[in-house]
Structures are given as structure tokens and as C-alpha cells.
Amino acid sequence: MTKTIFKILSDENFIDLNMIQFGYEEVTPLKSFGPTKRNHFLFHYIINGKGKLISDNDKGETITYDLEAGQGFLLYPQQTNYYVADSEEPWTYMWVEFDGMKAREICLITGLTFNQPIYEASNKKDSMSVKNELLYLIEHKENAPLELMGHLYLLLSNLIGTSINRKEKSGNNMLEFYLHEARVFIEQNYHRDISAEDVAHVCNLSRVYLSKIFKSKFNTTLQEFIIQFRMSKAQELLKTTDYSVTKISEMVGYQNAFNFSRAFKKIIGISPRDWRIKNRVLLQSFKSTIK
């Protein structure tokens, strides 16, 4: 039988770091969660037992991690995850869900990333400091929210201090992190009606500042980068499918085919229809050559 203890902090609204909920669970064999995407960061620490985490990386690849007591894992917002308890030694774990303006930056420093979500300490003694902060939350769940928030900060500080994957904070690391977060969001959402403002919001930065970062790295503004990415996807579809220009415009985030065609011609130099004809001829010519 599953034993669960949890606390939801629904009425609090701290800015830099905000705790949503925390809990403890003794899981039954093969009990699973997902696959699903979450809206906040969610960290699990395994007290005993075993299980598996199946998680997507930023390339859309599915990675399986075998986990045991003393390890932990961090689930990122909008990342697809599935995790399941072992059939013979099901895990018991504690968790905490959080978000906030500084959450991504702090998680980056811990070394627990979209592509490397596993917490592991260099030795058992170090991992106990993480375990103890989570236990404090569970055992004092009725205490004042501000006190509980203090222990969330201590928990994350201990993650940073003990993780074997810890990153040293630097200006260059942070700029690369923001660029990575922005590009992943664009790659996963270019087909939607997203704006530069939406991308900046995901990175917890102003649009002007994030655009300056893009300009210094790629010599293009954030808005121009989004348009260029959409046009590259449109070129793939024009070359490899028979979809209409209207259909393709919708698939790359444009609700108006005229606006799409105008943007395409501005970036590529010719209309989508003319580009398709030209490149279909080149493709057929290439296929004839290699036969």
C-alpha cells in the first residue's frame, strides 16, 4: 500500500524562488507517473529502493536512467518525463516542486540540467545534507511558509555544494544558458504564434536584453532569429512535401499565408512557390546523377 505525505503551499507568492509543494511517498512496485510535462521544477531524492527515469533531452531523444537510494533527479518545466518504481525494490522518495525568477539559474549551477537531470553526491555523507533538508520540510510541514522557504534555499544550496556535476557560476556560462533555453523554446514552439516577448519570458529576461545577447552571438536580433528559423523549416517542407504554401505557413507559425510569403521572400530572396520549383528541379537533377 502506498504511503504518502505532502503539503501544498497554494497561497504563497515569493518572487525569486517559490515553493509549490513537497512530499514523501513509499511507492508500490511498478507504480509509475507520466509520461507528462510539468509547469514547474520538481526535484526527487531517493531514500531507498530503485526505479527508472525516462526523460527527453533537448534534442528530443529519450534517455533512460537507472536510479537508486542516495541519488535524485530534477524534472524541468515542459520536459516530457516518465518514472517508474522497481518491481522488486520499489523506491521511497521525497520531492519538492518550485519555480521563481531565480529557479533556472540556481538549477543550472547545481549541474542538474535538461540533458543531465541526475543528482549524485561525491560521497554518502554529502548526500545526507540534501536528505536532511527534505526531511525537515516533511517533519515540519505545518510551520510558517517563510521558514519552509528558508529550508528550500538550504536544500538548493546543499545541492550546489554536493553535486558532482556542479557548475561554477560565470557570466559566460549564464549567457550560454540563456541562449540554450531560448533556442530550445523556439525549436519546440516555432509552429505556434510565439513572439520574442514569449521567448524572453521563458528565460526570465527582458526582450531587449535577450535580443542583445542574440545580436552579440549570432549577429541577429531575437525576432530575426525566430523568423529565420521558421523559414529554414519552411524550406524543408517545401522541398520534401506537397503541402500547399498556406498549409506550410500554418505549420511554421503564420496564420496568414500572405504575411508568410512576404517574410519568406524578404529572407530567402524569392517567393515560396518559386523556391519550391527551383529546388525541386535541383533535387530531381541530383537524384538522376546518382542513379
JSON list of C-alpha atoms in Angstrom, two decimals, residues 32 86 89 91 126 129 142 145 161 168 177 239 244 273:
[
{"chain": "A", "resi": 32, "resn": "SER", "atom": "CA", "xyz": [4.56, 4.99, -12.48]},
{"chain": "A", "resi": 86, "resn": "ASP", "atom": "CA", "xyz": [11.31, -1.16, -9.48]},
{"chain": "A", "resi": 89, "resn": "GLU", "atom": "CA", "xyz": [12.72, -2.98, -4.66]},
{"chain": "A", "resi": 91, "resn": "TRP", "atom": "CA", "xyz": [11.67, 3.26, -4.24]},
{"chain": "A", "resi": 126, "resn": "ASP", "atom": "CA", "xyz": [27.35, 14.80, 1.38]},
{"chain": "A", "resi": 129, "resn": "SER", "atom": "CA", "xyz": [22.65, 17.09, 3.83]},
{"chain": "A", "resi": 142, "resn": "GLU", "atom": "CA", "xyz": [2.80, 22.96, 9.35]},
{"chain": "A", "resi": 145, "resn": "PRO", "atom": "CA", "xyz": [5.75, 29.30, 4.94]},
{"chain": "A", "resi": 161, "resn": "GLY", "atom": "CA", "xyz": [27.64, 22.20, -2.71]},
{"chain": "A", "resi": 168, "resn": "GLU", "atom": "CA", "xyz": [30.81, 27.32, -11.44]},
{"chain": "A", "resi": 177, "resn": "PHE", "atom": "CA", "xyz": [22.45, 29.06, -20.69]},
{"chain": "A", "resi": 239, "resn": "LYS", "atom": "CA", "xyz": [11.38, 20.65, -50.67]},
{"chain": "A", "resi": 244, "resn": "SER", "atom": "CA", "xyz": [0.30, 23.93, -50.07]},
{"chain": "A", "resi": 273, "resn": "ARG", "atom": "CA", "xyz": [6.35, 28.87, -54.86]}
]
